[in-house]
PDB file of C-alpha atoms in Angstrom:
ATOM      1  CA  UNK T   1       0.604   6.363 -50.470  1.00 79.00           C
ATOM      2  CA  UNK T   2       2.287   8.547 -47.837  1.00 83.00           C
ATOM      3  CA  UNK T   3      -0.524  11.077 -48.202  1.00 86.00           C
ATOM      4  CA  UNK T   4      -3.290   8.461 -48.078  1.00 86.00           C
ATOM      5  CA  UNK T   5      -1.858   6.671 -45.038  1.00 80.00           C
ATOM      6  CA  UNK T   6      -0.424   9.751 -43.346  1.00 85.00           C
ATOM      7  CA  UNK T   7       2.493   7.558 -42.373  1.00 80.00           C
ATOM      8  CA  UNK T   8       6.178   7.284 -43.412  1.00 80.00           C
ATOM      9  CA  UNK T   9       6.640   4.872 -46.317  1.00 79.00           C
ATOM     10  CA  UNK T  10      10.033   3.310 -47.075  1.00 76.00           C
ATOM     11  CA  UNK T  11      10.697   2.115 -50.612  1.00 73.00           C
ATOM     12  CA  UNK T  12      13.271  -0.572 -51.433  1.00 70.00           C
ATOM     13  CA  UNK T  13      14.370  -1.766 -54.860  1.00 68.00           C
ATOM     14  CA  UNK T  14      16.581  -4.695 -55.883  1.00 66.00           C
ATOM     15  CA  UNK T  15      18.775  -5.946 -58.680  1.00 67.00           C
ATOM     16  CA  UNK T  16      16.970  -8.369 -60.955  1.00 65.00           C
ATOM     17  CA  UNK T  17      19.751 -10.985 -60.829  1.00 70.00           C
ATOM     18  CA  UNK T  18      19.019 -11.767 -57.144  1.00 76.00           C
ATOM     19  CA  UNK T  19      15.337 -12.376 -57.732  1.00 79.00           C
ATOM     20  CA  UNK T  20      12.484 -11.432 -55.394  1.00 82.00           C
ATOM     21  CA  UNK T  21      12.682 -14.570 -53.225  1.00 86.00           C
ATOM     22  CA  UNK T  22      16.262 -14.004 -52.093  1.00 85.00           C
ATOM     23  CA  UNK T  23      15.637 -10.312 -51.513  1.00 83.00           C
ATOM     24  CA  UNK T  24      12.595 -10.711 -49.284  1.00 85.00           C
ATOM     25  CA  UNK T  25      14.551 -13.302 -47.281  1.00 87.00           C
ATOM     26  CA  UNK T  26      17.431 -10.837 -46.947  1.00 84.00           C
ATOM     27  CA  UNK T  27      15.115  -8.056 -45.823  1.00 85.00           C
ATOM     28  CA  UNK T  28      13.458 -10.242 -43.184  1.00 89.00           C
ATOM     29  CA  UNK T  29      16.901 -11.185 -41.814  1.00 88.00           C
ATOM     30  CA  UNK T  30      18.006  -7.545 -41.616  1.00 85.00           C
ATOM     31  CA  UNK T  31      17.665  -5.365 -38.526  1.00 83.00           C
ATOM     32  CA  UNK T  32      15.242  -3.214 -40.523  1.00 81.00           C
ATOM     33  CA  UNK T  33      12.739  -6.012 -39.877  1.00 87.00           C
ATOM     34  CA  UNK T  34      14.139  -7.888 -36.876  1.00 87.00           C
ATOM     35  CA  UNK T  35      14.525  -4.795 -34.673  1.00 83.00           C
ATOM     36  CA  UNK T  36      11.813  -2.458 -35.910  1.00 78.00           C
ATOM     37  CA  UNK T  37       9.126  -4.508 -37.599  1.00 81.00           C
ATOM     38  CA  UNK T  38       6.810  -2.468 -39.819  1.00 81.00           C
ATOM     39  CA  UNK T  39       3.065  -2.726 -39.417  1.00 79.00           C
ATOM     40  CA  UNK T  40       2.548  -3.390 -43.121  1.00 80.00           C
ATOM     41  CA  UNK T  41       4.686  -4.711 -45.986  1.00 82.00           C
ATOM     42  CA  UNK T  42       3.572  -4.344 -49.599  1.00 82.00           C
ATOM     43  CA  UNK T  43       5.587  -6.762 -51.699  1.00 82.00           C
ATOM     44  CA  UNK T  44       5.363  -6.111 -55.425  1.00 79.00           C
ATOM     45  CA  UNK T  45       5.967  -9.362 -57.279  1.00 79.00           C
ATOM     46  CA  UNK T  46       6.022  -9.110 -61.097  1.00 77.00           C
ATOM     47  CA  UNK T  47       3.626 -11.533 -62.728  1.00 80.00           C
ATOM     48  CA  UNK T  48       6.454 -12.986 -64.801  1.00 78.00           C
ATOM     49  CA  UNK T  49       8.293 -13.959 -61.590  1.00 77.00           C
ATOM     50  CA  UNK T  50       5.453 -15.861 -59.932  1.00 77.00           C
ATOM     51  CA  UNK T  51       6.291 -19.102 -61.699  1.00 79.00           C
ATOM     52  CA  UNK T  52      10.051 -18.644 -61.246  1.00 83.00           C
ATOM     53  CA  UNK T  53      10.424 -19.863 -57.689  1.00 83.00           C
ATOM     54  CA  UNK T  54      13.456 -19.765 -55.365  1.00 86.00           C
ATOM     55  CA  UNK T  55      14.935 -22.744 -57.222  1.00 85.00           C
ATOM     56  CA  UNK T  56      14.668 -21.229 -60.717  1.00 84.00           C
ATOM     57  CA  UNK T  57      17.354 -22.969 -62.776  1.00 84.00           C
ATOM     58  CA  UNK T  58      18.891 -19.826 -64.278  1.00 82.00           C
ATOM     59  CA  UNK T  59      19.249 -17.959 -60.991  1.00 80.00           C
ATOM     60  CA  UNK T  60      22.740 -17.395 -59.625  1.00 80.00           C
ATOM     61  CA  UNK T  61      23.744 -20.282 -57.296  1.00 80.00           C
ATOM     62  CA  UNK T  62      24.133 -17.906 -54.342  1.00 79.00           C
ATOM     63  CA  UNK T  63      20.454 -16.926 -54.567  1.00 81.00           C
ATOM     64  CA  UNK T  64      18.990 -20.339 -55.404  1.00 83.00           C
ATOM     65  CA  UNK T  65      17.377 -22.768 -52.952  1.00 84.00           C
ATOM     66  CA  UNK T  66      14.480 -25.191 -52.873  1.00 85.00           C
ATOM     67  CA  UNK T  67      11.020 -23.815 -52.222  1.00 84.00           C
ATOM     68  CA  UNK T  68      10.744 -25.796 -48.965  1.00 85.00           C
ATOM     69  CA  UNK T  69      14.094 -24.453 -47.709  1.00 88.00           C
ATOM     70  CA  UNK T  70      13.037 -20.893 -48.557  1.00 89.00           C
ATOM     71  CA  UNK T  71       9.757 -21.262 -46.710  1.00 89.00           C
ATOM     72  CA  UNK T  72      11.477 -22.710 -43.614  1.00 90.00           C
ATOM     73  CA  UNK T  73      13.988 -19.849 -43.557  1.00 90.00           C
ATOM     74  CA  UNK T  74      11.315 -17.188 -43.970  1.00 91.00           C
ATOM     75  CA  UNK T  75       9.135 -18.873 -41.336  1.00 91.00           C
ATOM     76  CA  UNK T  76      11.972 -18.703 -38.810  1.00 93.00           C
ATOM     77  CA  UNK T  77      12.694 -15.057 -39.607  1.00 92.00           C
ATOM     78  CA  UNK T  78       9.129 -13.850 -39.124  1.00 90.00           C
ATOM     79  CA  UNK T  79       8.553 -15.607 -35.789  1.00 88.00           C
ATOM     80  CA  UNK T  80       8.259 -12.775 -33.231  1.00 85.00           C
ATOM     81  CA  UNK T  81       9.026 -14.942 -30.201  1.00 88.00           C
ATOM     82  CA  UNK T  82      10.962 -18.137 -29.636  1.00 91.00           C
ATOM     83  CA  UNK T  83       8.812 -21.011 -28.411  1.00 92.00           C
ATOM     84  CA  UNK T  84      11.764 -22.909 -26.986  1.00 93.00           C
ATOM     85  CA  UNK T  85      12.024 -26.656 -27.448  1.00 94.00           C
ATOM     86  CA  UNK T  86      13.476 -28.711 -24.546  1.00 94.00           C
ATOM     87  CA  UNK T  87      16.865 -29.008 -26.253  1.00 94.00           C
ATOM     88  CA  UNK T  88      20.105 -28.013 -24.548  1.00 94.00           C
ATOM     89  CA  UNK T  89      22.698 -26.381 -26.828  1.00 94.00           C
ATOM     90  CA  UNK T  90      26.410 -26.724 -26.021  1.00 91.00           C
ATOM     91  CA  UNK T  91      28.921 -24.426 -27.728  1.00 86.00           C
ATOM     92  CA  UNK T  92      32.358 -25.594 -28.776  1.00 85.00           C
ATOM     93  CA  UNK T  93      35.055 -24.210 -31.050  1.00 80.00           C
ATOM     94  CA  UNK T  94      37.957 -25.435 -33.136  1.00 79.00           C
ATOM     95  CA  UNK T  95      40.515 -24.417 -35.691  1.00 69.00           C
ATOM     96  CA  UNK T  96      43.667 -22.344 -35.484  1.00 61.00           C
ATOM     97  CA  UNK T  97      43.542 -20.531 -32.182  1.00 52.00           C
ATOM     98  CA  UNK T  98      39.742 -20.289 -32.163  1.00 59.00           C
ATOM     99  CA  UNK T  99      38.280 -19.571 -28.739  1.00 56.00           C
ATOM    100  CA  UNK T 100      34.832 -18.491 -27.676  1.00 54.00           C
ATOM    101  CA  UNK T 101      34.327 -16.392 -24.588  1.00 48.00           C
ATOM    102  CA  UNK T 102      31.166 -15.955 -22.584  1.00 43.00           C
ATOM    103  CA  UNK T 103      31.274 -12.275 -23.493  1.00 50.00           C
ATOM    104  CA  UNK T 104      33.066 -10.359 -26.233  1.00 66.00           C
ATOM    105  CA  UNK T 105      34.238 -11.050 -29.765  1.00 82.00           C
ATOM    106  CA  UNK T 106      37.147 -12.855 -31.397  1.00 86.00           C
ATOM    107  CA  UNK T 107      38.804 -12.481 -34.793  1.00 88.00           C
ATOM    108  CA  UNK T 108      38.578 -15.667 -36.862  1.00 89.00           C
ATOM    109  CA  UNK T 109      40.661 -17.197 -39.635  1.00 88.00           C
ATOM    110  CA  UNK T 110      39.849 -19.528 -42.504  1.00 88.00           C
ATOM    111  CA  UNK T 111      39.282 -23.009 -41.060  1.00 87.00           C
ATOM    112  CA  UNK T 112      38.047 -21.831 -37.655  1.00 90.00           C
ATOM    113  CA  UNK T 113      34.657 -23.182 -36.704  1.00 92.00           C
ATOM    114  CA  UNK T 114      31.987 -23.192 -34.023  1.00 91.00           C
ATOM    115  CA  UNK T 115      30.078 -26.336 -33.066  1.00 93.00           C
ATOM    116  CA  UNK T 116      26.591 -26.293 -31.600  1.00 95.00           C
ATOM    117  CA  UNK T 117      25.779 -29.675 -30.050  1.00 95.00           C
ATOM    118  CA  UNK T 118      22.159 -30.583 -29.299  1.00 96.00           C
ATOM    119  CA  UNK T 119      21.437 -33.018 -26.473  1.00 95.00           C
ATOM    120  CA  UNK T 120      18.367 -34.248 -28.390  1.00 94.00           C
ATOM    121  CA  UNK T 121      17.925 -34.718 -32.142  1.00 95.00           C
ATOM    122  CA  UNK T 122      16.234 -31.742 -33.818  1.00 95.00           C
ATOM    123  CA  UNK T 123      13.828 -32.449 -36.668  1.00 92.00           C
ATOM    124  CA  UNK T 124      12.026 -30.144 -39.089  1.00 90.00           C
ATOM    125  CA  UNK T 125       9.880 -28.716 -36.280  1.00 90.00           C
ATOM    126  CA  UNK T 126      12.814 -26.748 -34.806  1.00 93.00           C
ATOM    127  CA  UNK T 127      14.982 -23.825 -35.889  1.00 95.00           C
ATOM    128  CA  UNK T 128      18.026 -22.106 -34.365  1.00 96.00           C
ATOM    129  CA  UNK T 129      17.822 -18.637 -32.841  1.00 95.00           C
ATOM    130  CA  UNK T 130      20.950 -16.795 -31.641  1.00 94.00           C
ATOM    131  CA  UNK T 131      22.697 -13.415 -31.516  1.00 93.00           C
ATOM    132  CA  UNK T 132      25.550 -13.045 -33.988  1.00 92.00           C
ATOM    133  CA  UNK T 133      28.397 -10.672 -34.807  1.00 93.00           C
ATOM    134  CA  UNK T 134      30.162 -11.401 -38.104  1.00 92.00           C
ATOM    135  CA  UNK T 135      32.281  -8.348 -38.898  1.00 94.00           C
ATOM    136  CA  UNK T 136      34.062  -8.905 -42.201  1.00 93.00           C
ATOM    137  CA  UNK T 137      32.041 -11.660 -43.866  1.00 92.00           C
ATOM    138  CA  UNK T 138      28.593 -11.711 -45.443  1.00 89.00           C
ATOM    139  CA  UNK T 139      28.338 -15.491 -45.753  1.00 90.00           C
ATOM    140  CA  UNK T 140      28.974 -18.273 -43.260  1.00 93.00           C
ATOM    141  CA  UNK T 141      29.440 -21.877 -44.347  1.00 94.00           C
ATOM    142  CA  UNK T 142      27.369 -24.339 -42.343  1.00 95.00           C
ATOM    143  CA  UNK T 143      27.227 -28.112 -41.945  1.00 95.00           C
ATOM    144  CA  UNK T 144      24.650 -30.246 -40.146  1.00 96.00           C
ATOM    145  CA  UNK T 145      25.365 -33.681 -38.683  1.00 96.00           C
ATOM    146  CA  UNK T 146      23.576 -36.607 -37.139  1.00 95.00           C
ATOM    147  CA  UNK T 147      26.208 -37.803 -34.673  1.00 93.00           C
ATOM    148  CA  UNK T 148      29.325 -38.202 -36.867  1.00 92.00           C
ATOM    149  CA  UNK T 149      27.472 -38.357 -40.189  1.00 95.00           C
ATOM    150  CA  UNK T 150      27.553 -35.219 -42.327  1.00 96.00           C
ATOM    151  CA  UNK T 151      24.036 -34.651 -43.652  1.00 94.00           C
ATOM    152  CA  UNK T 152      24.266 -31.432 -45.617  1.00 93.00           C
ATOM    153  CA  UNK T 153      26.287 -28.295 -46.342  1.00 93.00           C
ATOM    154  CA  UNK T 154      24.729 -24.874 -46.923  1.00 91.00           C
ATOM    155  CA  UNK T 155      25.468 -21.156 -46.556  1.00 89.00           C
ATOM    156  CA  UNK T 156      23.988 -18.482 -44.349  1.00 90.00           C
ATOM    157  CA  UNK T 157      23.754 -14.862 -45.477  1.00 87.00           C
ATOM    158  CA  UNK T 158      24.740 -12.548 -42.608  1.00 90.00           C
ATOM    159  CA  UNK T 159      25.022  -8.734 -42.274  1.00 87.00           C
ATOM    160  CA  UNK T 160      28.828  -8.714 -42.067  1.00 90.00           C
ATOM    161  CA  UNK T 161      29.114  -5.732 -39.686  1.00 90.00           C
ATOM    162  CA  UNK T 162      30.217  -5.201 -36.095  1.00 90.00           C
ATOM    163  CA  UNK T 163      26.713  -4.985 -34.643  1.00 90.00           C
ATOM    164  CA  UNK T 164      24.857  -7.713 -32.770  1.00 91.00           C
ATOM    165  CA  UNK T 165      22.300  -9.170 -35.190  1.00 90.00           C
ATOM    166  CA  UNK T 166      19.620 -11.824 -34.934  1.00 91.00           C
ATOM    167  CA  UNK T 167      20.471 -15.176 -36.515  1.00 93.00           C
ATOM    168  CA  UNK T 168      17.565 -17.499 -37.269  1.00 94.00           C
ATOM    169  CA  UNK T 169      17.939 -20.559 -39.455  1.00 93.00           C
ATOM    170  CA  UNK T 170      16.256 -23.922 -39.964  1.00 93.00           C
ATOM    171  CA  UNK T 171      18.314 -26.931 -38.942  1.00 92.00           C
ATOM    172  CA  UNK T 172      16.751 -29.962 -40.615  1.00 85.00           C
ATOM    173  CA  UNK T 173      16.588 -28.964 -44.275  1.00 79.00           C
ATOM    174  CA  UNK T 174      15.070 -32.134 -45.659  1.00 77.00           C
ATOM    175  CA  UNK T 175      17.797 -34.370 -44.189  1.00 81.00           C
ATOM    176  CA  UNK T 176      16.162 -35.835 -41.082  1.00 85.00           C
ATOM    177  CA  UNK T 177      17.137 -35.208 -37.467  1.00 93.00           C
ATOM    178  CA  UNK T 178      20.193 -33.090 -36.619  1.00 95.00           C
ATOM    179  CA  UNK T 179      22.434 -33.399 -33.541  1.00 96.00           C
ATOM    180  CA  UNK T 180      25.133 -30.860 -34.427  1.00 96.00           C
ATOM    181  CA  UNK T 181      25.522 -27.648 -36.408  1.00 96.00           C
ATOM    182  CA  UNK T 182      29.002 -26.474 -37.424  1.00 95.00           C
ATOM    183  CA  UNK T 183      29.589 -22.885 -38.544  1.00 95.00           C
ATOM    184  CA  UNK T 184      32.683 -21.640 -40.402  1.00 94.00           C
ATOM    185  CA  UNK T 185      32.815 -17.832 -40.027  1.00 92.00           C
ATOM    186  CA  UNK T 186      35.814 -17.499 -42.352  1.00 91.00           C
ATOM    187  CA  UNK T 187      38.095 -14.488 -42.110  1.00 91.00           C
ATOM    188  CA  UNK T 188      36.536 -11.909 -39.803  1.00 92.00           C
ATOM    189  CA  UNK T 189      37.611  -8.894 -37.772  1.00 92.00           C
ATOM    190  CA  UNK T 190      35.225  -9.865 -34.993  1.00 91.00           C
ATOM    191  CA  UNK T 191      32.903 -12.812 -34.428  1.00 92.00           C
ATOM    192  CA  UNK T 192      30.625 -13.904 -31.618  1.00 91.00           C
ATOM    193  CA  UNK T 193      27.675 -16.234 -31.190  1.00 91.00           C
ATOM    194  CA  UNK T 194      25.555 -15.796 -28.077  1.00 91.00           C
ATOM    195  CA  UNK T 195      22.380 -17.220 -26.497  1.00 92.00           C
ATOM    196  CA  UNK T 196      21.755 -20.052 -29.004  1.00 94.00           C
ATOM    197  CA  UNK T 197      18.482 -21.884 -28.530  1.00 95.00           C
ATOM    198  CA  UNK T 198      16.243 -24.209 -30.500  1.00 96.00           C
ATOM    199  CA  UNK T 199      12.750 -22.844 -31.156  1.00 96.00           C
ATOM    200  CA  UNK T 200       9.573 -24.484 -32.398  1.00 94.00           C
ATOM    201  CA  UNK T 201       7.895 -23.559 -35.691  1.00 92.00           C
ATOM    202  CA  UNK T 202       4.195 -22.857 -35.630  1.00 86.00           C
ATOM    203  CA  UNK T 203       2.151 -25.753 -36.971  1.00 81.00           C
ATOM    204  CA  UNK T 204       0.716 -23.781 -39.904  1.00 77.00           C
ATOM    205  CA  UNK T 205       4.231 -23.224 -41.292  1.00 74.00           C
ATOM    206  CA  UNK T 206       5.032 -26.944 -41.107  1.00 72.00           C
ATOM    207  CA  UNK T 207       1.780 -27.746 -42.876  1.00 72.00           C
ATOM    208  CA  UNK T 208       2.687 -25.378 -45.724  1.00 68.00           C
ATOM    209  CA  UNK T 209       6.157 -26.921 -46.033  1.00 66.00           C
ATOM    210  CA  UNK T 210       4.666 -30.407 -46.214  1.00 62.00           C
ATOM    211  CA  UNK T 211       2.478 -29.311 -49.140  1.00 58.00           C
ATOM    212  CA  UNK T 212       5.470 -28.133 -51.229  1.00 59.00           C
TER     213      UNK T 212
END
């Protein structure tokens, strides 16, 4: 392939226990895609795996999610530009000594959290885009609320290093409109969340989700 294309070709392989759906989502979230997007991706999907979707019952819980959730996450990750919705995001923090600064990073402990308040309810048409540092943890626990009502808990896979990485995630995962997102970084050496904004999905993605 390198010879035929006369271009560099990178080859990635995965462990079978994660499954192809979780791995492609992880690749799209990584800087390898977010910072330097390739012109072409060839995704080899074994025929036996086509019918075993993201919610395959025997997949490890960490790698399992509904097909609609998977599609919404992937759709957010591949959007090249944020088409901002008219929603103002207010950052707050809580927990033991947790404090967010306009610039810089803070170490976090178990129980610390960050709240993102939306001045308007966000439905399935919007996703969150922000810049994140999460040095020391590869998963962040998340909760979404409508006012004071907890709607759903889920987890976000993050790089876990000291670099600034793109964070893109759907907000309304089949639970209606959301007014607040709470993130629990856990125990980290350094954490920061900057420039959060709510972006609009393209209509073709929403149509595909509705058909699932």
